Every structure is written in structure tokens, then in C-alpha cells.
Short mmCIF file of C-alpha atoms in Angstrom, two decimals:
data_model
loop_
_atom_site.label_atom_id
_atom_site.label_comp_id
_atom_site.label_asym_id
_atom_site.label_seq_id
_atom_site.Cartn_x
_atom_site.Cartn_y
_atom_site.Cartn_z
CA MET A 1 114.82 88.27 118.27
CA ARG A 2 113.91 91.56 116.62
CA GLU A 3 110.78 93.39 117.62
CA SER A 4 107.70 93.08 115.44
CA VAL A 5 106.44 96.47 114.26
CA LEU A 6 103.48 95.25 112.26
CA THR A 7 101.55 92.03 112.67
CA THR A 8 98.30 90.88 111.16
CA HIS A 9 96.34 88.07 112.74
CA ASN A 10 94.12 86.07 110.37
CA LEU A 11 93.34 89.18 108.37
CA THR A 12 90.45 88.53 106.03
CA LYS A 13 88.79 90.85 103.57
CA LYS A 14 85.88 89.70 101.44
CA TYR A 15 84.13 91.52 98.62
CA GLY A 16 80.76 89.82 98.61
CA SER A 17 81.64 86.17 99.01
CA VAL A 18 85.00 86.51 97.27
CA PRO A 19 87.95 86.65 99.66
CA ALA A 20 90.56 89.21 98.59
CA LEU A 21 92.51 88.34 101.74
CA ASP A 22 92.15 84.98 103.41
CA ASN A 23 93.44 84.64 106.98
CA VAL A 24 96.68 86.49 106.36
CA SER A 25 98.99 86.37 109.38
CA LEU A 26 102.06 88.40 108.53
CA THR A 27 104.84 89.66 110.75
CA LEU A 28 107.07 92.58 109.90
CA ALA A 29 110.22 92.87 112.02
CA GLU A 30 111.89 96.16 112.85
CA GLY A 31 114.45 97.33 110.30
CA ASP A 32 113.44 94.86 107.61
CA ILE A 33 112.77 95.56 104.00
CA TYR A 34 109.89 93.16 103.60
CA GLY A 35 109.06 92.17 100.06
CA LEU A 36 105.45 91.15 99.54
CA ILE A 37 105.41 89.10 96.36
CA GLY A 38 102.32 88.17 94.45
CA GLN A 39 100.85 88.16 91.01
CA ASN A 40 98.44 90.88 89.91
CA GLY A 41 95.24 90.49 91.89
CA ALA A 42 96.88 88.34 94.55
CA GLY A 43 95.76 90.66 97.36
CA LYS A 44 98.83 92.84 97.92
CA THR A 45 97.07 96.18 97.52
CA THR A 46 94.06 94.99 99.51
CA PHE A 47 96.45 94.03 102.31
CA PHE A 48 97.94 97.52 102.28
CA LYS A 49 94.50 99.11 102.08
CA CYS A 50 93.47 97.25 105.24
CA VAL A 51 96.70 98.14 107.03
CA MET A 52 96.37 101.82 106.13
CA GLY A 53 92.70 101.99 107.10
CA LEU A 54 91.48 102.51 103.53
CA ALA A 55 89.44 99.32 103.61
CA LYS A 56 87.71 97.67 106.54
CA PRO A 57 88.76 94.06 107.16
CA THR A 58 85.97 91.51 107.27
CA SER A 59 87.69 89.77 110.17
CA GLY A 60 91.07 89.45 111.80
CA LYS A 61 93.26 91.85 113.68
CA ILE A 62 95.93 94.38 112.78
CA GLU A 63 98.62 95.25 115.30
CA ILE A 64 100.90 98.20 114.61
CA GLY A 65 103.64 98.87 117.14
CA GLY A 66 101.71 96.83 119.68
CA GLU A 67 98.56 98.91 119.20
CA THR A 68 95.37 97.19 118.08
CA ARG A 69 92.63 99.67 119.02
CA ASP A 70 93.53 103.24 118.03
CA LEU A 71 95.20 102.38 114.75
CA ASN A 72 94.65 105.87 113.30
CA ALA A 73 96.97 107.25 115.97
CA VAL A 74 99.82 104.90 115.00
CA ARG A 75 99.15 105.34 111.30
CA ARG A 76 100.28 108.93 111.75
CA HIS A 77 103.77 107.47 112.28
CA MET A 78 103.61 105.53 109.05
CA GLY A 79 104.32 106.59 105.51
CA PHE A 80 102.77 105.01 102.48
CA MET A 81 102.54 105.08 98.73
CA ILE A 82 99.67 103.29 97.03
CA ASN A 83 99.53 104.81 93.54
CA PRO A 84 101.40 108.10 93.92
CA SER A 85 98.60 110.58 94.59
CA PHE A 86 99.47 114.25 94.65
CA LEU A 87 97.81 117.51 93.77
CA PRO A 88 98.35 117.95 90.03
CA TYR A 89 98.78 121.72 90.04
CA LEU A 90 101.48 121.82 92.72
CA GLY A 91 105.18 121.16 92.21
CA PRO A 92 107.12 118.56 94.23
CA HIS A 93 108.19 121.07 96.87
CA GLU A 94 104.66 122.46 97.34
CA ASN A 95 103.12 119.00 97.44
CA LEU A 96 105.47 117.90 100.21
CA GLU A 97 105.01 121.19 102.08
CA TYR A 98 101.25 120.61 101.92
CA LEU A 99 101.66 117.10 103.36
CA CYS A 100 104.01 118.44 106.05
CA ARG A 101 101.31 120.82 107.22
CA VAL A 102 98.61 118.15 107.09
CA LYS A 103 100.76 115.75 109.13
CA GLY A 104 101.87 118.49 111.49
CA ILE A 105 105.53 118.00 110.62
CA ARG A 106 107.62 120.98 111.63
CA MET A 107 111.09 119.72 110.70
CA LYS A 108 112.94 122.51 108.93
CA GLY A 109 114.44 121.49 105.61
CA GLU A 110 112.54 118.17 105.58
CA THR A 111 111.13 118.59 102.08
CA GLU A 112 114.51 119.59 100.61
CA ARG A 113 116.20 116.62 102.30
CA LEU A 114 113.70 114.15 100.88
CA LEU A 115 113.64 115.69 97.43
CA LYS A 116 117.43 115.31 97.36
CA ILE A 117 117.15 111.62 98.27
CA VAL A 118 114.71 110.96 95.45
CA GLY A 119 116.50 113.22 92.99
CA LEU A 120 113.76 115.80 92.54
CA ALA A 121 115.38 118.71 94.36
CA ASP A 122 115.72 120.82 91.21
CA VAL A 123 112.34 120.00 89.68
CA ARG A 124 109.90 122.91 89.60
CA LYS A 125 107.20 121.75 87.21
CA PRO A 126 103.76 120.70 88.51
CA PHE A 127 103.00 117.07 89.34
CA LYS A 128 100.67 116.70 86.34
CA LYS A 129 103.69 117.10 84.04
CA PHE A 130 105.74 114.40 85.80
CA SER A 131 106.83 111.18 84.12
CA LEU A 132 105.77 107.94 85.81
CA GLY A 133 109.24 107.49 87.33
CA MET A 134 109.16 110.98 88.80
CA LYS A 135 105.70 110.34 90.23
CA GLN A 136 106.92 107.15 91.87
CA ARG A 137 109.94 108.93 93.32
CA LEU A 138 107.82 111.74 94.72
CA GLY A 139 105.54 109.06 96.14
CA ILE A 140 108.48 107.63 98.05
CA ALA A 141 109.48 111.08 99.29
CA GLY A 142 105.90 111.58 100.49
CA ALA A 143 105.99 108.24 102.27
CA LEU A 144 109.23 109.20 104.04
CA LEU A 145 107.95 112.54 105.34
CA GLY A 146 108.50 113.01 109.04
CA SER A 147 110.77 109.96 109.35
CA PRO A 148 108.03 107.35 109.84
CA ALA A 149 108.78 104.09 111.63
CA ILE A 150 107.10 102.02 108.91
CA VAL A 151 107.04 102.77 105.20
CA VAL A 152 104.55 101.01 102.92
CA LEU A 153 105.26 101.06 99.18
CA ASP A 154 102.83 99.41 96.81
CA GLU A 155 104.39 98.40 93.49
CA PRO A 156 107.00 101.19 93.43
CA ILE A 157 108.61 99.83 90.26
CA ASN A 158 105.40 99.15 88.40
CA GLY A 159 105.49 100.53 84.87
CA LEU A 160 109.06 101.81 85.08
CA ASP A 161 111.60 101.29 82.32
CA PRO A 162 114.86 99.40 83.14
CA GLN A 163 116.71 102.62 83.96
CA GLY A 164 113.84 103.75 86.16
CA ILE A 165 113.86 100.41 87.99
CA ILE A 166 117.57 100.74 88.76
CA GLU A 167 117.06 104.30 89.99
CA MET A 168 114.10 103.27 92.14
CA ARG A 169 116.14 100.45 93.68
CA THR A 170 118.86 102.95 94.61
CA VAL A 171 116.30 105.37 96.03
CA ILE A 172 114.74 102.66 98.21
CA ARG A 173 118.13 101.45 99.44
CA ASP A 174 119.29 104.99 100.22
CA ALA A 175 116.02 105.85 101.91
CA HIS A 176 116.19 102.70 104.05
CA ARG A 177 119.78 103.35 105.02
CA GLU A 178 119.18 107.01 105.85
CA SER A 179 115.85 106.64 107.65
CA GLY A 180 116.40 103.34 109.42
CA ALA A 181 112.68 102.73 108.97
CA THR A 182 111.04 99.37 108.36
CA PHE A 183 109.88 98.99 104.78
CA ILE A 184 107.20 96.78 103.31
CA ILE A 185 107.24 96.78 99.53
CA SER A 186 104.99 94.89 97.17
CA SER A 187 105.79 93.73 93.69
CA HIS A 188 105.01 90.96 91.28
CA ILE A 189 108.66 90.90 90.18
CA LEU A 190 110.51 88.67 92.64
CA SER A 191 113.93 89.05 91.02
CA GLU A 192 113.70 92.81 91.49
CA LEU A 193 112.63 92.69 95.12
CA ASP A 194 115.37 90.11 95.71
CA LEU A 195 117.88 92.91 95.19
CA VAL A 196 116.52 95.07 98.01
CA ALA A 197 114.41 92.98 100.38
CA THR A 198 115.68 91.23 103.49
CA TYR A 199 112.54 89.21 104.11
CA PHE A 200 109.84 87.91 101.80
CA GLY A 201 106.18 87.04 101.99
CA PHE A 202 104.49 85.21 99.12
CA ILE A 203 100.83 85.88 98.58
CA GLU A 204 98.45 84.25 96.12
CA LYS A 205 94.68 84.43 95.84
CA GLY A 206 94.58 86.30 99.12
CA ARG A 207 96.50 83.64 101.05
CA LEU A 208 99.96 84.16 102.49
CA LEU A 209 101.78 81.08 101.22
CA LYS A 210 105.11 81.53 102.91
CA GLN A 211 107.35 83.95 104.79
CA ILE A 212 111.04 83.45 104.30
CA SER A 213 114.28 85.35 104.92
CA HIS A 214 116.59 86.41 102.11
CA LYS A 215 119.15 83.83 103.26
CA GLU A 216 116.59 81.03 103.41
CA LEU A 217 115.27 81.95 99.99
CA HIS A 218 118.71 81.71 98.46
CA GLU A 219 119.38 78.42 100.16
CA ALA A 220 116.18 77.13 98.64
CA THR A 221 117.13 78.31 95.18
CA ARG A 222 120.82 77.35 95.00
CA LYS A 223 122.41 75.26 92.29
CA SER A 224 122.87 71.49 92.53
CA LEU A 225 123.65 68.32 90.55
CA CYS A 226 120.75 66.01 89.85
CA ILE A 227 121.73 62.36 89.46
CA GLU A 228 119.59 59.43 88.31
CA VAL A 229 120.96 55.94 88.99
CA ASP A 230 119.78 52.31 89.27
CA ASN A 231 120.81 51.92 92.93
CA THR A 232 120.58 55.04 95.08
CA GLU A 233 121.87 53.38 98.27
CA LYS A 234 125.01 52.17 96.58
CA ALA A 235 125.51 55.54 94.90
CA VAL A 236 125.18 57.49 98.16
CA THR A 237 127.75 55.23 99.84
CA ALA A 238 130.20 55.62 96.95
CA LEU A 239 129.86 59.40 96.75
CA LYS A 240 130.31 59.73 100.51
CA ALA A 241 133.31 57.40 100.66
CA THR A 242 135.16 58.61 97.56
CA LEU A 243 134.28 62.31 97.28
CA GLY A 244 133.18 63.11 100.80
CA ALA A 245 129.93 64.39 99.29
CA ARG A 246 126.57 64.43 101.08
CA PRO A 247 123.91 63.70 98.47
CA VAL A 248 120.21 63.92 99.33
CA VAL A 249 117.74 61.38 97.97
CA THR A 250 114.53 62.96 96.72
CA GLU A 251 111.07 61.38 96.78
CA LYS A 252 111.44 60.61 93.09
CA GLY A 253 114.55 58.53 93.80
CA GLN A 254 116.95 61.09 92.42
CA LEU A 255 120.14 62.19 94.13
CA VAL A 256 120.72 65.88 94.68
CA LEU A 257 124.28 66.98 95.26
CA GLU A 258 125.07 70.56 96.23
CA SER A 259 128.84 70.10 96.05
CA HIS A 260 131.15 69.17 93.15
CA LEU A 261 129.13 71.34 90.77
CA GLU A 262 132.18 71.87 88.58
CA GLU A 263 133.21 68.18 88.57
CA PRO A 264 130.35 66.18 87.05
CA ASP A 265 132.89 63.94 85.25
CA ARG A 266 134.47 62.97 88.59
CA VAL A 267 131.05 62.20 90.02
CA ALA A 268 130.24 60.02 87.01
CA GLN A 269 133.58 58.16 87.29
CA THR A 270 133.02 57.53 90.99
CA LEU A 271 129.61 56.05 90.36
CA ALA A 272 130.85 53.92 87.47
CA GLY A 273 133.75 52.71 89.59
CA ALA A 274 131.31 51.58 92.27
CA GLY A 275 129.30 49.57 89.72
CA VAL A 276 126.33 51.96 89.70
CA THR A 277 124.52 52.42 86.38
CA LEU A 278 124.14 56.12 85.62
CA TYR A 279 120.92 57.07 83.80
CA GLY A 280 121.31 60.80 83.98
CA LEU A 281 123.44 63.61 85.40
CA HIS A 282 122.72 67.30 84.98
CA ARG A 283 123.09 70.62 86.70
CA GLN A 284 119.91 72.16 87.99
CA GLU A 285 119.11 75.57 89.34
CA THR A 286 115.87 76.74 90.86
CA THR A 287 115.45 80.37 89.92
CA LEU A 288 113.55 82.75 92.13
CA GLU A 289 110.73 82.65 89.61
CA ASP A 290 110.72 78.83 89.66
CA TYR A 291 110.55 78.96 93.42
CA PHE A 292 107.64 81.38 93.32
CA ILE A 293 105.77 79.40 90.69
CA GLY A 294 106.41 76.25 92.73
CA LEU A 295 104.84 77.87 95.75
CA VAL A 296 101.87 79.15 93.78
CA ASN A 297 101.24 75.82 92.12
CA GLY A 298 100.54 73.83 95.23
CA GLY A 299 103.36 74.92 97.44
CA GLU A 300 103.12 74.86 101.20
CA HIS A 301 100.76 77.17 103.03
CA TYR A 302 102.37 79.29 105.67
CA GLU A 303 100.87 78.80 109.12
CA MET B 1 92.24 119.00 112.55
CA SER B 2 93.96 122.40 112.70
CA ASN B 3 96.99 120.91 110.91
CA TYR B 4 94.77 119.70 108.13
CA ILE B 5 93.04 123.07 107.78
CA ARG B 6 96.47 124.75 107.69
CA GLY B 7 97.52 122.38 104.93
CA GLU B 8 94.35 123.06 102.97
CA PHE B 9 94.86 126.82 103.18
CA TYR B 10 98.40 126.30 101.91
CA ARG B 11 96.98 124.32 99.00
CA LEU B 12 94.37 126.98 98.18
CA PHE B 13 96.87 129.82 98.22
CA HIS B 14 99.19 127.86 95.93
CA LYS B 15 96.54 127.01 93.36
CA LYS B 16 97.32 129.63 90.77
CA SER B 17 94.19 129.00 88.71
CA LEU B 18 92.02 129.77 91.75
CA ILE B 19 93.69 133.11 92.30
CA ILE B 20 93.62 133.98 88.59
CA TYR B 21 89.95 132.97 88.42
CA PHE B 22 88.94 135.27 91.28
CA ILE B 23 90.96 138.15 89.87
CA ALA B 24 89.23 137.57 86.51
CA LEU B 25 85.83 137.64 88.24
CA ALA B 26 86.68 140.89 89.99
CA VAL B 27 87.89 142.44 86.73
CA GLY B 28 84.86 141.03 84.92
CA TYR B 29 82.63 142.82 87.40
CA VAL B 30 84.36 146.08 86.55
CA GLY B 31 83.65 145.21 82.92
CA THR B 32 79.92 144.94 83.64
CA MET B 33 80.10 148.40 85.24
CA LEU B 34 81.67 149.79 82.08
CA ILE B 35 78.88 148.30 79.98
CA ARG B 36 76.28 149.87 82.29
CA LEU B 37 78.12 153.16 82.64
CA ASP B 38 75.12 155.28 81.61
CA THR B 39 72.74 153.62 84.04
CA LEU B 40 74.98 153.57 87.12
CA ASP B 41 73.75 155.43 90.19
CA ALA B 42 73.88 155.17 93.97
CA GLY B 43 71.19 152.46 93.86
CA THR B 44 73.30 150.17 91.70
CA LEU B 45 74.89 148.60 94.77
CA THR B 46 71.60 147.22 96.14
CA TYR B 47 70.46 146.31 92.63
CA ASP B 48 73.63 144.26 92.13
CA GLY B 49 73.14 142.68 95.53
CA LYS B 50 69.77 141.43 94.38
CA ALA B 51 70.44 140.68 90.71
CA VAL B 52 74.17 139.95 90.37
CA TYR B 53 75.19 138.33 93.67
CA PRO B 54 73.06 135.19 93.11
CA TYR B 55 75.42 134.37 90.22
CA LEU B 56 78.17 134.06 92.79
CA LEU B 57 76.65 130.77 93.94
CA PRO B 58 77.70 128.91 90.80
CA LEU B 59 80.61 131.18 89.91
CA VAL B 60 82.34 131.44 93.28
CA GLY B 61 80.80 128.50 95.12
CA GLY B 62 81.28 126.16 92.16
CA PHE B 63 84.97 126.88 91.88
CA LEU B 64 85.43 126.68 95.63
CA PHE B 65 83.54 123.41 95.77
CA ALA B 66 85.67 122.00 92.96
CA THR B 67 88.88 123.12 94.66
CA ILE B 68 88.05 122.07 98.20
CA TYR B 69 86.08 118.89 97.53
CA THR B 70 86.45 117.41 94.08
CA ASP B 71 90.17 118.20 93.62
CA ASP B 72 90.83 115.74 96.43
CA LEU B 73 88.88 113.03 94.66
CA ASN B 74 90.40 113.69 91.25
CA SER B 75 93.94 113.58 92.61
CA LYS B 76 93.21 110.71 95.04
CA ASN B 77 94.38 113.01 97.80
CA LEU B 78 91.54 111.81 99.99
CA ILE B 79 93.25 108.39 100.05
CA THR B 80 96.46 110.02 101.28
CA LEU B 81 94.61 111.85 104.03
CA VAL B 82 92.78 108.78 105.32
CA GLY B 83 95.97 106.71 105.07
CA PHE B 84 97.75 109.29 107.20
CA GLY B 85 95.37 108.41 110.01
CA LEU B 86 93.08 111.45 109.69
CA GLU B 87 89.65 110.53 110.95
CA LYS B 88 86.90 110.73 108.37
CA THR B 89 84.66 112.79 110.67
CA LYS B 90 87.42 115.35 111.07
CA ILE B 91 88.02 115.49 107.33
CA VAL B 92 84.32 116.24 106.70
CA MET B 93 84.25 118.89 109.43
CA SER B 94 87.53 120.47 108.38
CA LYS B 95 86.44 120.77 104.78
CA PHE B 96 83.22 122.47 105.81
CA ILE B 97 85.06 124.86 108.13
CA LEU B 98 87.43 125.62 105.27
CA THR B 99 84.54 126.26 102.88
CA ALA B 100 82.77 128.48 105.42
CA THR B 101 85.92 130.49 106.16
CA THR B 102 86.85 130.95 102.52
CA SER B 103 83.28 131.81 101.53
CA ALA B 104 83.04 134.32 104.38
CA CYS B 105 86.22 136.04 103.20
CA ILE B 106 85.06 136.19 99.57
CA TYR B 107 81.49 137.25 100.31
CA ALA B 108 82.79 139.88 102.75
CA PHE B 109 84.99 141.28 100.00
CA VAL B 110 82.33 141.35 97.28
CA PRO B 111 80.14 144.28 98.58
CA LEU B 112 83.28 146.23 99.41
CA TRP B 113 84.54 145.71 95.87
CA SER B 114 81.16 146.75 94.43
CA TYR B 115 81.16 149.81 96.65
CA GLY B 116 84.74 150.71 95.71
CA VAL B 117 84.19 150.29 91.96
CA LEU B 118 80.99 152.33 92.05
CA ALA B 119 82.76 155.06 94.00
CA LEU B 120 85.53 154.99 91.40
CA PHE B 121 82.93 155.63 88.69
CA GLY B 122 81.60 158.56 90.68
CA HIS B 123 78.55 156.94 92.32
CA PRO B 124 79.39 156.34 95.97
CA ALA B 125 76.62 154.37 97.67
CA THR B 126 75.28 155.14 101.12
CA MET B 127 76.23 153.10 104.16
CA SER B 128 72.69 151.84 104.34
CA SER B 129 72.96 150.53 100.75
CA LEU B 130 76.23 148.87 101.69
CA GLY B 131 74.48 147.23 104.61
CA ILE B 132 71.77 145.85 102.30
CA ALA B 133 74.46 144.62 99.87
CA TYR B 134 76.08 142.78 102.77
CA ALA B 135 72.74 141.23 103.68
CA TYR B 136 72.41 139.97 100.09
CA ALA B 137 75.98 138.66 100.21
CA LEU B 138 75.23 136.84 103.47
CA LYS B 139 72.05 135.34 101.97
CA ASN B 140 74.05 133.95 99.06
CA MET B 141 76.87 132.78 101.29
CA LEU B 142 74.47 130.81 103.47
CA ALA B 143 72.88 129.28 100.37
CA THR B 144 76.37 128.37 99.11
CA LEU B 145 77.13 126.60 102.38
CA ILE B 146 73.88 124.63 102.33
CA TYR B 147 74.39 123.55 98.71
CA VAL B 148 77.98 122.58 99.45
CA ALA B 149 76.77 120.54 102.43
CA ILE B 150 74.21 118.76 100.23
CA ALA B 151 76.63 118.07 97.34
CA SER B 152 79.37 116.92 99.71
CA VAL B 153 77.22 113.89 100.62
CA LEU B 154 77.74 112.77 97.02
CA VAL B 155 81.47 113.49 97.22
CA TYR B 156 81.89 111.15 100.17
CA GLY B 157 79.14 108.68 99.41
CA LEU B 158 79.77 108.09 95.72
CA GLN B 159 83.29 109.45 95.32
CA ARG B 160 82.35 110.63 91.84
CA PRO B 161 83.74 114.18 91.49
CA THR B 162 81.96 115.17 88.28
CA PHE B 163 78.57 114.00 89.51
CA ALA B 164 79.02 115.90 92.78
CA LEU B 165 80.10 119.09 91.01
CA VAL B 166 77.23 118.96 88.52
CA THR B 167 74.82 118.47 91.44
CA TYR B 168 76.25 121.51 93.19
CA ILE B 169 75.94 123.63 90.06
CA LEU B 170 72.32 122.51 89.50
CA LEU B 171 71.52 123.40 93.11
CA ALA B 172 73.31 126.73 92.84
CA LEU B 173 71.41 127.60 89.65
CA ASN B 174 68.20 126.88 91.54
CA PHE B 175 67.41 124.21 88.98
CA ILE B 176 66.45 121.62 91.55
CA SER B 177 64.39 123.98 93.73
CA ALA B 178 62.67 125.25 90.55
CA MET B 179 61.76 121.65 89.79
CA VAL B 180 60.39 121.20 93.29
CA LEU B 181 58.36 124.40 93.04
CA LEU B 182 57.06 123.33 89.64
CA LEU B 183 55.96 120.07 91.19
CA MET B 184 54.21 122.02 93.92
CA LYS B 185 52.00 123.65 91.32
CA LEU B 186 50.30 120.32 90.75
CA ARG B 187 46.82 120.30 92.23
CA VAL B 188 47.66 117.58 94.78
CA PHE B 189 50.45 119.69 96.27
CA GLU B 190 48.62 123.02 96.17
CA GLU B 191 47.81 123.05 99.85
CA ILE B 192 51.30 122.39 101.11
CA ALA B 193 53.11 124.43 98.42
CA SER B 194 53.00 127.74 100.29
CA LYS B 195 54.17 126.08 103.49
CA VAL B 196 57.03 124.17 101.88
CA ASN B 197 58.61 127.22 100.29
CA ASP B 198 59.69 128.57 103.67
CA TYR B 199 61.65 125.39 104.29
CA LEU B 200 63.47 125.28 100.97
CA VAL B 201 66.96 126.78 100.83
CA ASP B 202 65.83 129.91 99.03
CA GLY B 203 63.00 130.42 101.52
CA VAL B 204 65.28 129.96 104.51
CA THR B 205 67.96 132.35 103.24
CA THR B 206 65.36 134.90 102.11
CA ASN B 207 63.84 134.86 105.59
CA ILE B 208 67.29 135.46 107.09
CA PHE B 209 67.75 138.36 104.65
CA LEU B 210 64.39 139.80 105.61
CA GLY B 211 65.20 139.35 109.26
CA LEU B 212 68.32 141.42 108.80
CA THR B 213 66.89 144.12 106.57
CA GLU B 214 63.30 144.41 107.73
CA GLY B 215 63.55 143.24 111.29
CA GLY B 216 61.73 139.93 110.84
CA SER B 217 62.34 136.93 113.08
CA LEU B 218 65.80 135.45 112.66
CA ALA B 219 65.65 132.60 115.14
CA LEU B 220 63.63 130.13 113.06
CA PRO B 221 65.39 130.60 109.71
CA LEU B 222 68.79 130.46 111.41
CA LEU B 223 67.73 127.26 113.12
CA GLN B 224 66.62 125.89 109.77
CA PHE B 225 69.99 126.83 108.27
CA VAL B 226 71.82 125.04 111.09
CA GLY B 227 69.46 122.10 110.61
CA TYR B 228 70.36 121.84 106.92
CA ILE B 229 74.09 121.93 107.68
CA ALA B 230 73.78 119.46 110.57
CA VAL B 231 71.65 116.94 108.67
CA PHE B 232 73.74 116.94 105.50
CA GLY B 233 76.98 117.09 107.51
CA LEU B 234 75.87 114.00 109.40
CA LEU B 235 74.87 112.27 106.16
CA SER B 236 78.31 113.10 104.73
CA ILE B 237 80.04 111.57 107.73
CA LEU B 238 77.89 108.44 107.57
CA ALA B 239 78.37 108.11 103.81
CA PHE B 240 82.14 108.57 104.11
CA LYS B 241 82.42 106.02 106.90
CA LYS B 242 80.36 103.50 104.99
CA LYS B 243 82.07 103.95 101.64
CA GLU B 244 85.49 102.42 101.08
CA MET B 245 88.13 104.55 99.46
CA GLU B 246 88.15 104.01 95.72
CA PHE B 247 91.45 103.67 93.94
#
């Protein structure tokens, strides 16, 4: 089992009586790219604010690298980007040099290395003249300064155009591969995080609904055949005996078949041959968005 | 803390507008000399110390305050610093040390510049006049530091850069102390008015000036100066710790 680098225990943050975070217990394993998915206002940024010490939790515990007391000390080994914030009159090189000095980083060539990764090595203009995509990329470079063990990126693709999103995805992948750090990235676009994340956490109204691996998520969203018949028992027996299939009976009395997706006619013939009346047969696919919406609308609560 | 101060110095030296602004001020001062060419004499240095240096509070202090304090709020840099694990107490202290160091450098340069420009125009001042000009510069520097300490409470407590900067400028223009003194002229305050003046910023710094130039007591006004810095420094720390970072 991989080591946990960041864990929250029942983390709660209330503004007045309104909970922005409600007993969030999240575990981030070493080397992961953890995608924190949630709609706008779900509590993603508040979670990051608490983790980075920018907001004080109402209750609960934060554990970073096994440390629970002197969190400021371990935060010095973290990088983060919550709204790319840089000095407007300095260029990318000067901004990173400034942060290097503030963080006490004395790695020669560090700023050049990071600016190359994010594709800003040749940019000289001040931050105030940057496009949104450039700001986001510099934000990532800032978060990677000094090779931190954990990198927190809040909505790195927010507001980017399609080309910018593709570029950002490449930057994150390259940065993860080169740094070997553990990433936690938030977004409200699941399909986009799906392309980079290895683990997912779903958050809604401040509650962590579910944590799931990339593999598990795709198992939960794979294609299948949905069959409606008059006699499910008879149908299951026929499909098993004739096609070697392993259909699952749902609570609604439907059969779900994850094999023979390209042979619906054969499935229909088998059922007809066994004397089963077929009411309906169609291919179904749960998209990542469907899965997310399903979770949000009364899905299970992660414990 | 030293890393942070190093970083801040890097930032200051790379802010072109700051450098251009101070060069413009220095050149502008030469311009005022040209306008007064006929009236210049050896006494101009002490006159400027008394009449011109107070304008440095808003002109120099204001720009420094904006650069050191409100730039961080405008650019959300304060969020970056806290997120990096820098303790809020150390941020408050570092910023004040930075302000004090930078102010000391600038206010140390100002009398020398005045002296040099006057000498260039053929009116070299005496060393004693230079000493008095330095005493005026110190008076204004101490006032700058107190006003910065007061306005910084608003920076950390409200995190509203414009409000904090306007407050500093009003303090530096003596607007607020003038209001207080005006209030003191009311009959009900008549008795305490004379006593209060010594405790206001202008009174404290004037007493330090007099202590230096006329041999008056320095201990009490210096203690009052330290008291101002300590009280408002503490308030800044408390306000910063209490206030969540605004995004």
C-alpha cells in the first residue's frame, strides 16, 4: 500500500452556520494525481484554503506527511496555485526568482528549468500583460518551485480555451513525470481531469461523496446491454447456457450484460429461442458526467 | 524571515516605477532649487529640512507603503506567502523591518542630496546645518514609520489596499492629527489639549528632534515612539491572525 502524504480527518469549515466543508476525510497517496471534482461552490477551494493554512478549519484535523501540529513547516515543502497570484510589474523570470528567495531555494537554474516546462522560457513581458493561459502556466511553475513533495492546483484549466486546455494537460503531465511529486488538482470538468488524474474525489455541498481510482471509475462507467424481459430467471439461464454470458439483474428487474455488445441480434435470438418475451434491448453507456450527476443526485456518501 | 526580506528587496529593486519615481523626486528637488535660485544661501539646507522634508512623508512614505504593503494585497501575493508556510507574525515583522531599512536609506540620502545640490549651486552649507537637516530627516522618518505601523493594521485587518493607502496619506498629510487638534480646541478638551499634543505623533517626533538639536530629553519621546510601533505592530499581528485571507 502506498504511503499517504496528505490526509484530512473530518475536516469541517463553516461560515456562520453554513458548512463550506462538512466532515471531509480525504486521503492523498504518494505519487498520485488526485482529481478533486465538484461543481462551482462545492467546497474545492475552501478545502485547499484549509490545507494551505489560508483559512482556519472549524473542526477536524489535517495531516501532511504525518505532521499534524507544525503544519507551516511542512507547507514549505508544498507548492500551490489558487488563482495565479504574481507581482504584476515583474516578468516570469523575476517573479520566480522572487519566490525562490522567499522560499529560500538556492537551486541554480531552477527558474529556467520550470519556465521551460511551462513554455514561458522566452517570455519577457510583465505578468500584467499575460493572457489567462500564460498566467495559469506561470502559476504551475510557481507551484513546482523547489521540487515540492505535494503540488496543489486549484482549477488550473478554468477559463482556458480548448487549445489552452490541451496545453495545460501536457504541462501537468510533464510536470508530474519530471518532478515525481504528488498532485491534487481541482476542477468541475470531470472529463478533463479523467485524462490526467489517477485517483478521484467527488465533492458536493462541502461533503466528500466518494473517492475512487481511475480504474474503478472506468469500470463503473463502461458500456453494457440493457435487456427487459418477462422472465428474468429464464433469460439468465438461457444467456448463460447458450452464450456463456454473465448477466446481472438490477433492482428494476432489468438484465445488464457487459459482454456481446456487438451482437444484440444474437442475444435477442437466444432469448426468443428460450421462449422469453423480449420487451426491450438497447446499448447503454454511463458517461463520466452521468456518473458524477448520479453521485450528486443522491449517490452514496463516502465514509 | 531573512529569506523573505531578501525576496522583498529583490522585488523592490526590480520595480522599475519605484526607481523612476525616486529619480524623478530627486530631479524635481533640483528643479525647486532652480526656481529659487535667487534666494538660495547657506541657510537653505535647514530651511528645506523644516519646510520641504515633511512632504517626504506622503511622497516617499506613500510610495513605499504602496510598494511594500498594498502591492501584496493587490496582487494577492500575501496569499502566496501565507500558503508557503510563512508565519503571519514574521510577515508583519519582516515588512516593518523592510520599511524601516528602506526609509533609513532614503532619509539618509536626502540631506546629502540637498547638501550636494546646494554646493553645486555655489552655496555649500556648514556641517552644523547638515546635522540639523539630518535631525529633520530623522524626525520625518520616525513619523513615516509610525504612520506606516498605524496604516498597516488596516492592511492586515481589512485587506483593503486603497483604504489603507488613503489612511496612510491622510496621516502623512497631518489631516487626522489636525482634526484631533481641532477637536481639542473645544472648551471641554481645553485642559487636556496641551498635554495630549506631546503624545501625538508630531509631538513625539518634534521632541526627539529637539532632543537631538537642543539637548532636550530623548528617553521619553523615544519610548513613546517605540510604544507606538509596538502597539500598532501588535494590533497588526492580531488583526492578521484573526482575518482570513481574502481571494
